[in-house]
Tab-separated table of C-alpha atoms in Angstrom:
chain	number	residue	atom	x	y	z
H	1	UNK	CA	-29.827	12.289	15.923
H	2	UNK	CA	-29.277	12.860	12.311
H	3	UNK	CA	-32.825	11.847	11.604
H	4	UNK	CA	-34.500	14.381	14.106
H	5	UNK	CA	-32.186	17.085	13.296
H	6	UNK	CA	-33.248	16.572	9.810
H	7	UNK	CA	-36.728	17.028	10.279
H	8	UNK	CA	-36.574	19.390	12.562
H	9	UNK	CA	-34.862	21.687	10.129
H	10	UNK	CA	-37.439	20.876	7.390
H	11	UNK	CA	-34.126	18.489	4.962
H	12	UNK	CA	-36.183	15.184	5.072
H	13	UNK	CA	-36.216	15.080	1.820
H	14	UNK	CA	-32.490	16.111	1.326
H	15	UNK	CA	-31.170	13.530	3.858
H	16	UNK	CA	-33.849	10.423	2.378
H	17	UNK	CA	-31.862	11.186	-1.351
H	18	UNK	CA	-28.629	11.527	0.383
H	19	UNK	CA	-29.473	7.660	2.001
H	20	UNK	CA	-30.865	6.398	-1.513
H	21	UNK	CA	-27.912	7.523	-3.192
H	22	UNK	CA	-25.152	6.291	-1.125
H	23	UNK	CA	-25.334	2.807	-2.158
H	24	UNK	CA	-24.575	3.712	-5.404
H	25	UNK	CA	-22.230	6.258	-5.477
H	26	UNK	CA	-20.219	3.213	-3.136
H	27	UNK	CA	-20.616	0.764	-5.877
H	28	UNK	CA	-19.547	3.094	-8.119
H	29	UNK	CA	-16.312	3.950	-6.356
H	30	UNK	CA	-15.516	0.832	-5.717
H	31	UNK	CA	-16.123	-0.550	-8.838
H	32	UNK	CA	-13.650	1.733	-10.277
H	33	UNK	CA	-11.073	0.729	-7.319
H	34	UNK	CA	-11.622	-2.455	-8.767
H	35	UNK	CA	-10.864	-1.939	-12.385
H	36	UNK	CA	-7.971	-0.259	-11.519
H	37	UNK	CA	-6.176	-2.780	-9.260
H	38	UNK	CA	-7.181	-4.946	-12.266
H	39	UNK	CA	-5.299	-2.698	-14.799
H	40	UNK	CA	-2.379	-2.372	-12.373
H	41	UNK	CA	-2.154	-6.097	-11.837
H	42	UNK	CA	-2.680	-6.476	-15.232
H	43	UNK	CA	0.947	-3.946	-15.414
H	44	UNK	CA	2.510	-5.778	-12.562
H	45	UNK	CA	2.094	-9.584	-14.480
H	46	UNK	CA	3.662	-8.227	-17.820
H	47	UNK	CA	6.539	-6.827	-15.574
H	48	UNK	CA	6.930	-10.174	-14.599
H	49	UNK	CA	6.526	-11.828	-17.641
H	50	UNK	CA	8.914	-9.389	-19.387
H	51	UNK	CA	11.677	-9.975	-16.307
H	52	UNK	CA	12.023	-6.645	-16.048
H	53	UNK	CA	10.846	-7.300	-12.470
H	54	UNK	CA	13.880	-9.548	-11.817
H	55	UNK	CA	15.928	-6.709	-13.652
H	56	UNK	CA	14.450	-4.197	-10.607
H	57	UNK	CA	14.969	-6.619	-8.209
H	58	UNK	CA	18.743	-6.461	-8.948
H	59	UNK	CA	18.503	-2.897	-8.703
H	60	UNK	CA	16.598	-3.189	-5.861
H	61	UNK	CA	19.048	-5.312	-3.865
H	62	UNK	CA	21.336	-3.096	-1.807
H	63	UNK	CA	18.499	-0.803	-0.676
H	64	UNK	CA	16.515	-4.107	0.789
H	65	UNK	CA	19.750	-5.978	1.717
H	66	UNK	CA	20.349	-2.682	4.040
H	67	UNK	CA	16.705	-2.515	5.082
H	68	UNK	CA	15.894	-6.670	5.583
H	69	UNK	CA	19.695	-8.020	6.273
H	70	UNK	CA	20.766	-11.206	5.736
H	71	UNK	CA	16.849	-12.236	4.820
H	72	UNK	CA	17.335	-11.121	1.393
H	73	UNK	CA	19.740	-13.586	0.974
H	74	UNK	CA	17.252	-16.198	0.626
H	75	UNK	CA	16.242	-16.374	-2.971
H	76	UNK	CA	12.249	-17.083	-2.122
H	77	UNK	CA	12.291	-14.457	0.334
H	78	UNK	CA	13.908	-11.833	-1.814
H	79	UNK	CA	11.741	-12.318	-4.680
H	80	UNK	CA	8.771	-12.054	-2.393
H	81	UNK	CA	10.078	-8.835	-0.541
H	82	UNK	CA	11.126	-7.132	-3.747
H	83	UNK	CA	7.882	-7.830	-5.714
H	84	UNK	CA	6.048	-6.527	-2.745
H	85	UNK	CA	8.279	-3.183	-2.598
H	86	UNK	CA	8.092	-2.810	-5.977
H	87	UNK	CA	3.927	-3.056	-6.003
H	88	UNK	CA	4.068	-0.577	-3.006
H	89	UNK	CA	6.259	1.934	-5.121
H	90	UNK	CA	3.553	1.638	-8.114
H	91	UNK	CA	0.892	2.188	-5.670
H	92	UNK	CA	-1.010	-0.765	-5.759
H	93	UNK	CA	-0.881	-1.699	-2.277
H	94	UNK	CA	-3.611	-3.915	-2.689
H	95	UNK	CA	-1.412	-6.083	-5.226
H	96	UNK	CA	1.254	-5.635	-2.712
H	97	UNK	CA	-0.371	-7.598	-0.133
H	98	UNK	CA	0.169	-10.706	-1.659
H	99	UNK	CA	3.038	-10.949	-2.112
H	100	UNK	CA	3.741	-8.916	1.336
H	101	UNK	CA	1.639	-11.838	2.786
H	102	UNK	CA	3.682	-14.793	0.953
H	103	UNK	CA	6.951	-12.859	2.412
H	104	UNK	CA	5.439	-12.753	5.777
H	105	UNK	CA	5.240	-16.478	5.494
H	106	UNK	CA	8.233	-16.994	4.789
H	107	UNK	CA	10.032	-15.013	7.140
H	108	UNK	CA	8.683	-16.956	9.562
H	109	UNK	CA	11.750	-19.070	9.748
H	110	UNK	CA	13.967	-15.945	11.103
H	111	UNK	CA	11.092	-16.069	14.220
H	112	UNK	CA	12.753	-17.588	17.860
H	113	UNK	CA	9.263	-17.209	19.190
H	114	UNK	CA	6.144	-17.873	16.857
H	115	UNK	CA	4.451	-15.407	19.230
H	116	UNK	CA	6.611	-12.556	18.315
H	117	UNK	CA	7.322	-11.000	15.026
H	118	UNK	CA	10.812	-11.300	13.896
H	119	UNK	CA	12.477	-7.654	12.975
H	120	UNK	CA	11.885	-8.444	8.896
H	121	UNK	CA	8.131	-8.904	9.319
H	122	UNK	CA	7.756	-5.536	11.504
H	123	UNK	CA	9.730	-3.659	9.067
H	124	UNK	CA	8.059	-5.223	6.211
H	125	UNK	CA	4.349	-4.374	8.303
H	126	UNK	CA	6.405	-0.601	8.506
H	127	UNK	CA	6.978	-0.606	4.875
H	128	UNK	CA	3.771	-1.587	3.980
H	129	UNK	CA	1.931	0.699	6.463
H	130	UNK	CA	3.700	4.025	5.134
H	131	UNK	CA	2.407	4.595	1.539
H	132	UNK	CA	5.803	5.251	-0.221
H	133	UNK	CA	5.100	5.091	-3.558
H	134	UNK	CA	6.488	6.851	-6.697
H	135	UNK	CA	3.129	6.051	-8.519
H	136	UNK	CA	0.237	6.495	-6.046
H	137	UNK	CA	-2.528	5.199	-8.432
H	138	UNK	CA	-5.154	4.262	-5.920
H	139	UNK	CA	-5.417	8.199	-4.680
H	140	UNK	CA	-4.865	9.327	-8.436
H	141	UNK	CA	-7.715	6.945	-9.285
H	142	UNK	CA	-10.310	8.502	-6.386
H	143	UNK	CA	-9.071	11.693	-7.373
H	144	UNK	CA	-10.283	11.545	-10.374
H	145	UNK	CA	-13.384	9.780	-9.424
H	146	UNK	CA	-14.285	13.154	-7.246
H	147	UNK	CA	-13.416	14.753	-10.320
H	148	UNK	CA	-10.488	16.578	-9.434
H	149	UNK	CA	-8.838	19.209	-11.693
H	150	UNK	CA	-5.302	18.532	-10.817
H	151	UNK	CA	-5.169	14.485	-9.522
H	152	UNK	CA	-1.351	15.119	-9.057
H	153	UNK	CA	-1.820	17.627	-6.355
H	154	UNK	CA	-0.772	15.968	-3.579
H	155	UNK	CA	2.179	14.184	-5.301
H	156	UNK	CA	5.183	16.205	-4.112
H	157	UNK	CA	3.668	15.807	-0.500
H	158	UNK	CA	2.910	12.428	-0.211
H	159	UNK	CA	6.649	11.427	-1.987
H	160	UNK	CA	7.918	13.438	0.587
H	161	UNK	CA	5.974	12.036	3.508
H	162	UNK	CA	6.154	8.536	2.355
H	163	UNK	CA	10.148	9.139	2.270
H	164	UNK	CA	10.068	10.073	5.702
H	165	UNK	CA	7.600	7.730	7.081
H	166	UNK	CA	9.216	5.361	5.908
H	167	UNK	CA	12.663	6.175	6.885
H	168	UNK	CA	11.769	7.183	10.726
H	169	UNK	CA	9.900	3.933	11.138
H	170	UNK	CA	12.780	2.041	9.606
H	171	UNK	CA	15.120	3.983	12.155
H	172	UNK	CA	12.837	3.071	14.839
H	173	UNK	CA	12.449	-0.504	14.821
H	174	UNK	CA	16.659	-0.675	14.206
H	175	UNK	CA	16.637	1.296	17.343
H	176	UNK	CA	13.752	-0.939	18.859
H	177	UNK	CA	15.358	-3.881	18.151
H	178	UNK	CA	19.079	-2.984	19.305
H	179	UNK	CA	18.321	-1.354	22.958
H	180	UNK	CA	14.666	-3.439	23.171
């Protein structure tokens, strides 16, 4: 449809760049994606390293042990969840999906039915799923790709959406998972 419309308003040639060009404006995006996850990982390893992350962890501890329960309890498990949260809150949520995948693993032990998702791994799929993070550096990275003017913009919004995402879905699956 695209095609016909395009030469049937005389932008052949406008369309045929746009096609040529896609490729590698895509490579281009995502090779900046790329770098940056890389510079981000890079962060999230000397956190490590450094044991600060064990430091946030501790800090960390009531908000998950109110969020996960008694899972946190299990030292493997904790470490797993709170790197995960952590990577989530810097924004990397493609660094937080390992270790969100190594918790999911683990959790498996809290499952009665390995059919069904025990209430940590949905709320640790709802944490994952609603983008609260302090440091969103995968949207201030494409901002600034598209050449924004202001790649903080959107901050105040999505802190306060993320917040609220992510405490109505916590909410819901407590609800869920008392009267389901």
């Amino acid at each position: 449809f695209f095609v016909l419309t395009a030469f049937a308003t005389n932008h052949q040639n406008d369309m045929f760049k746009a096609i040529l060009e896609s490729p590698n404006q895509v490579f281009e995006l995502i090779k900046i994606l790329v770098l940056s996850a890389c510079l981000w990982n890079g962060f999230l390893n000397i956190i490590k390293a450094s044991g600060l992350i064990k430091q946030l962890s501790f800090i960390l501890k009531p908000i998950l042990k109110l969020v996960y329960g008694k899972a946190v309890e299990d030292q493997q498990i904790y470490l797993y969840l709170s790197t995960n949260f952590i990577a989530n809150l810097l924004g990397v949520g493609s660094l937080a999906s390992i270790s969100g995948l190594k918790a999911m693993k683990s959790l498996t032990k809290y499952q009665t039915d390995p059919k069904v998702p025990c209430k940590e791994m949905m709320l640790l799929v709802i944490i994952n799923t609603t983008g609260l993070s302090i440091i969103p550096t995968t949207m201030m990275t494409l901002r600034q790709s598209y050449g924004s003017h202001d790649i903080l913009g959107f901050f105040s919004y999505s802190l306060i959406i993320g917040f609220i995402i992510t405490v109505v879905g916590i909410i819901a699956s407590n609800v869920i998972e008392h009267y389901g």
